[in-house]
CSV table of C-alpha atoms in Angstrom, one decimal:
chain,number,residue,atom,x,y,z
A,129,LEU,CA,25.1,15.4,4.3
A,130,LEU,CA,26.3,13.7,7.5
A,131,LEU,CA,26.3,10.2,5.7
A,132,LEU,CA,27.7,12.1,2.6
A,133,GLY,CA,25.1,10.5,0.5
A,134,ARG,CA,25.4,6.8,1.0
A,135,CYS,CA,23.5,4.3,3.4
A,136,ARG,CA,24.8,4.1,6.6
A,137,THR,CA,24.4,0.2,6.9
A,138,CYS,CA,25.1,-1.0,3.4
A,139,GLY,CA,27.2,2.4,1.5
A,140,VAL,CA,24.9,2.2,-1.6
A,141,ALA,CA,24.5,5.5,-2.8
A,142,ILE,CA,21.3,7.6,-2.0
A,143,SER,CA,19.1,8.2,-4.5
A,144,TRP,CA,19.0,12.5,-5.3
A,145,LYS,CA,15.4,12.5,-5.3
A,146,TYR,CA,15.4,11.7,-1.5
A,147,PRO,CA,16.9,15.0,-0.5
A,148,LEU,CA,14.9,16.7,-3.6
A,149,VAL,CA,11.9,15.6,-2.5
A,150,GLU,CA,12.3,16.7,1.2
A,151,LEU,CA,14.1,19.6,0.6
A,152,SER,CA,11.1,21.0,-2.0
A,153,MET,CA,8.9,19.9,0.9
A,154,ALA,CA,10.6,22.1,3.5
A,155,LEU,CA,10.5,25.2,1.2
A,156,LEU,CA,6.6,24.7,0.3
A,157,SER,CA,5.8,24.3,3.9
A,158,ALA,CA,8.0,27.5,4.6
A,159,ALA,CA,5.7,29.2,1.7
A,160,ALA,CA,2.5,28.0,3.1
A,161,PHE,CA,3.8,28.5,6.8
A,162,ARG,CA,4.5,32.6,5.8
A,163,ALA,CA,0.9,32.8,3.8
A,164,THR,CA,-0.6,31.9,6.4
A,165,VAL,CA,0.7,32.1,10.3
A,166,LEU,CA,2.1,34.6,10.0
A,167,TYR,CA,0.4,36.5,7.1
A,168,ALA,CA,-2.3,36.7,10.0
A,169,GLY,CA,0.5,37.3,13.0
A,170,THR,CA,-1.5,34.5,14.9
A,171,PHE,CA,-1.3,31.4,16.3
A,172,GLU,CA,-5.4,30.8,16.4
A,173,VAL,CA,-6.9,28.2,15.3
A,174,VAL,CA,-7.9,30.0,11.4
A,175,PRO,CA,-4.7,30.7,10.2
A,176,VAL,CA,-3.5,27.2,11.5
A,177,ALA,CA,-5.9,25.1,10.0
A,178,SER,CA,-4.8,26.7,6.7
A,179,TYR,CA,-1.6,26.5,7.1
A,180,LEU,CA,-2.4,22.4,7.5
A,181,VAL,CA,-4.4,22.5,4.4
A,182,SER,CA,-2.5,24.2,2.0
A,183,PHE,CA,0.5,22.0,3.6
A,184,VAL,CA,-1.5,19.1,2.7
A,185,PHE,CA,-2.4,20.0,-0.8
A,186,CYS,CA,1.4,20.9,-1.3
A,187,TRP,CA,2.6,17.7,0.0
A,188,ALA,CA,-0.2,16.0,-2.1
A,189,LEU,CA,0.8,17.5,-5.3
A,190,LEU,CA,4.7,16.7,-4.3
A,191,VAL,CA,4.3,12.9,-3.8
A,192,ILE,CA,1.9,12.5,-6.9
A,193,ALA,CA,4.3,14.2,-9.0
A,194,PHE,CA,7.1,12.2,-7.9
A,195,ILE,CA,5.0,9.1,-8.1
A,196,ASP,CA,3.2,10.1,-11.7
A,197,LEU,CA,6.7,10.1,-13.2
A,198,ALA,CA,8.1,6.8,-11.6
A,199,THR,CA,4.8,4.9,-12.1
A,200,GLN,CA,2.4,6.7,-14.5
A,201,LEU,CA,-0.1,6.1,-12.0
A,202,ILE,CA,-1.9,8.7,-9.7
A,203,PRO,CA,-3.2,7.1,-6.4
A,204,THR,CA,-7.1,8.1,-7.1
A,205,MET,CA,-8.0,7.2,-2.8
A,206,LEU,CA,-5.1,10.2,-1.9
A,207,THR,CA,-6.5,12.6,-4.4
A,208,GLY,CA,-9.8,11.6,-3.2
A,209,VAL,CA,-9.3,12.5,0.8
A,210,VAL,CA,-7.1,15.6,-0.6
A,211,THR,CA,-10.6,16.6,-3.0
A,212,ALA,CA,-12.7,16.8,0.6
A,213,ILE,CA,-10.2,18.5,2.4
A,214,GLY,CA,-10.2,21.5,0.1
A,215,LEU,CA,-14.0,21.2,-0.4
A,216,ALA,CA,-14.3,20.9,3.2
A,217,SER,CA,-12.0,24.0,3.8
A,218,HIS,CA,-13.7,26.3,1.6
A,219,VAL,CA,-17.2,25.3,3.4
A,220,PHE,CA,-15.8,25.7,7.0
A,221,LEU,CA,-13.1,28.3,7.3
A,222,PRO,CA,-13.7,31.8,6.8
A,223,GLY,CA,-13.4,33.3,3.7
A,224,GLY,CA,-14.0,30.1,1.5
A,225,HIS,CA,-15.6,29.8,-1.7
A,226,PRO,CA,-17.6,26.6,-1.9
A,227,ARG,CA,-19.4,27.3,-4.7
A,228,ASP,CA,-16.3,28.0,-6.7
A,229,ALA,CA,-14.4,25.3,-5.4
A,230,ALA,CA,-17.7,22.7,-6.4
A,231,ILE,CA,-17.3,24.0,-9.8
A,232,GLY,CA,-13.5,23.9,-9.9
A,233,ALA,CA,-13.4,20.2,-8.9
A,234,VAL,CA,-16.6,19.1,-11.3
A,235,LEU,CA,-15.4,21.4,-13.7
A,236,GLY,CA,-11.7,19.6,-13.6
A,237,TYR,CA,-13.0,15.6,-13.9
A,238,VAL,CA,-15.0,16.7,-16.7
A,239,ILE,CA,-12.7,19.0,-18.9
A,240,VAL,CA,-10.2,15.6,-18.4
A,241,TRP,CA,-12.9,12.7,-19.2
A,242,GLY,CA,-14.4,14.5,-22.4
A,243,THR,CA,-10.4,14.7,-23.3
A,244,SER,CA,-9.9,11.4,-22.5
A,245,GLY,CA,-13.1,10.2,-24.4
A,246,ILE,CA,-12.6,12.2,-27.6
A,247,TYR,CA,-9.4,11.1,-28.2
A,248,LYS,CA,-10.4,8.0,-27.8
A,249,HIS,CA,-12.5,7.9,-30.4
A,250,ILE,CA,-10.2,9.3,-32.3
A,251,ARG,CA,-7.4,7.4,-32.1
A,252,GLY,CA,-8.7,4.5,-30.4
A,253,ASP,CA,-6.4,4.5,-28.0
A,254,VAL,CA,-6.3,5.6,-24.2
A,255,GLY,CA,-4.8,9.6,-24.2
A,256,ILE,CA,-4.8,10.8,-20.7
A,257,GLY,CA,-5.2,8.3,-18.2
A,258,MET,CA,-8.6,9.3,-15.7
A,259,GLY,CA,-6.1,9.7,-13.0
A,260,ASP,CA,-5.1,13.2,-14.1
A,261,ALA,CA,-9.3,13.6,-13.8
A,262,HIS,CA,-9.0,13.1,-10.2
A,263,LEU,CA,-5.8,15.0,-9.9
A,264,LEU,CA,-7.3,18.5,-11.7
A,265,ALA,CA,-10.7,17.7,-10.0
A,266,MET,CA,-9.0,18.1,-6.6
A,267,ILE,CA,-6.3,20.7,-8.0
A,268,GLY,CA,-10.0,22.7,-8.7
A,269,ALA,CA,-11.0,21.4,-5.1
A,270,MET,CA,-8.5,23.8,-3.6
A,271,LEU,CA,-8.3,26.6,-6.4
A,272,CYS,CA,-11.5,26.6,-7.4
A,273,TRP,CA,-12.4,27.2,-11.2
A,274,GLN,CA,-9.4,29.9,-12.1
A,275,GLY,CA,-7.3,27.8,-10.5
A,276,ALA,CA,-8.3,24.6,-12.1
A,277,LEU,CA,-8.0,26.2,-16.0
A,278,PHE,CA,-4.7,28.3,-15.0
A,279,SER,CA,-3.5,24.5,-13.9
A,280,LEU,CA,-4.2,23.1,-16.8
A,281,THR,CA,-3.5,25.3,-19.4
A,282,ALA,CA,0.3,25.7,-17.3
A,283,ALA,CA,0.5,22.1,-17.6
A,284,ALA,CA,-0.6,22.1,-21.2
A,285,ILE,CA,2.3,24.6,-22.7
A,286,GLN,CA,5.6,23.4,-19.9
A,287,SER,CA,4.6,19.6,-21.1
A,288,VAL,CA,4.9,20.7,-24.9
A,289,LEU,CA,8.1,22.6,-24.5
A,290,VAL,CA,9.7,19.4,-22.4
A,291,GLN,CA,8.2,17.3,-25.3
A,292,GLY,CA,10.0,19.8,-27.8
A,293,VAL,CA,12.7,19.5,-25.8
A,294,LEU,CA,12.8,15.1,-26.1
A,295,ALA,CA,12.5,15.3,-30.2
A,296,VAL,CA,15.3,17.0,-30.3
A,297,ALA,CA,17.6,14.9,-28.2
A,298,TYR,CA,15.9,12.1,-30.4
A,299,PHE,CA,16.6,13.9,-33.4
A,300,VAL,CA,20.6,15.0,-32.4
A,301,SER,CA,20.9,11.3,-30.8
A,302,LYS,CA,17.9,8.4,-32.0
A,303,GLU,CA,20.3,5.5,-30.3
A,304,GLY,CA,18.6,3.6,-28.1
A,305,LEU,CA,15.5,5.7,-27.3
A,306,LEU,CA,12.3,5.8,-29.1
A,307,PRO,CA,10.8,8.5,-30.4
A,308,PRO,CA,9.4,11.0,-27.1
A,309,TRP,CA,5.0,10.8,-29.0
A,310,LYS,CA,6.0,7.0,-28.6
A,311,ARG,CA,6.8,7.2,-24.6
A,312,PRO,CA,4.6,7.2,-22.5
A,313,PHE,CA,4.3,11.1,-20.5
A,314,PRO,CA,2.5,11.7,-17.4
A,315,LEU,CA,0.6,14.5,-17.4
A,316,GLY,CA,0.5,14.3,-13.7
A,317,PRO,CA,3.7,16.3,-12.5
A,318,PHE,CA,2.7,19.0,-15.2
A,319,LEU,CA,-0.3,19.6,-14.0
A,320,SER,CA,1.6,19.4,-10.3
A,321,ILE,CA,3.7,22.5,-11.0
A,322,GLY,CA,0.8,24.5,-12.9
A,323,ALA,CA,-1.2,24.9,-9.3
A,324,LEU,CA,2.1,25.2,-7.2
A,325,GLU,CA,2.5,27.9,-9.6
A,326,PHE,CA,-0.9,29.5,-9.1
A,327,VAL,CA,-0.8,29.0,-5.6
A,328,VAL,CA,2.3,30.9,-5.2
A,329,PHE,CA,1.6,33.8,-7.8
A,330,GLY,CA,-2.3,33.4,-8.0
A,331,ASP,CA,-3.2,36.8,-7.2
A,332,GLU,CA,-0.3,38.5,-10.0
A,333,ILE,CA,-2.0,35.9,-12.3
A,334,TRP,CA,-5.5,36.7,-12.0
A,335,THR,CA,-4.7,40.5,-12.2
A,336,PHE,CA,-3.0,39.9,-15.4
A,337,TYR,CA,-5.8,38.3,-16.7
A,338,ARG,CA,-8.4,41.0,-15.9
A,339,SER,CA,-5.6,43.5,-17.1
A,340,LEU,CA,-6.2,42.0,-20.5
A,341,PHE,CA,-9.8,41.1,-20.6
A,342,TRP,CA,-10.2,45.0,-19.8
A,343,LEU,CA,-7.9,45.8,-22.8
């Protein structure tokens, strides 16, 4: 703001991505702090550790989403480290669910790996990158199998909606545009959004699912 959106030394306009990422991470950090430290009402080790785990998870999702958008790649070293942090947090922090977290990590990876293999067998081409498998495994390690399944479902629905908008834009003005079904389409940002939705609305989502089941 002080620089009026331009570089201090050369005067080139700063991309909108940088303030957007910084603002988003600030809001996610505040939400994680509210749900852990402020909720517990104390700065003891457990709530602070829970906040740090939540912070790292939200940060990783945000970073992965923008990297995947820009490069069509997901850094598996990052997902591997955060997966290990998620599994360890369920083992060592009170209230953790280590079995559900382990199931979530394995299930997240296997679902994407299996879907990718079936698609390649039928179409002879890669449909889903294995970076998405590592990302969903990371989500499962943090949010357990319930969060992994929700994130995948939400990602599928929301990505189809976006593809629909892109298809309409293509048919309205075809000049200079490839049809959306012929362009690479990153799934990572939508998996990340689904995971963040589960972080924020997880209790309400699970209550809704249970009400449908009993109905």
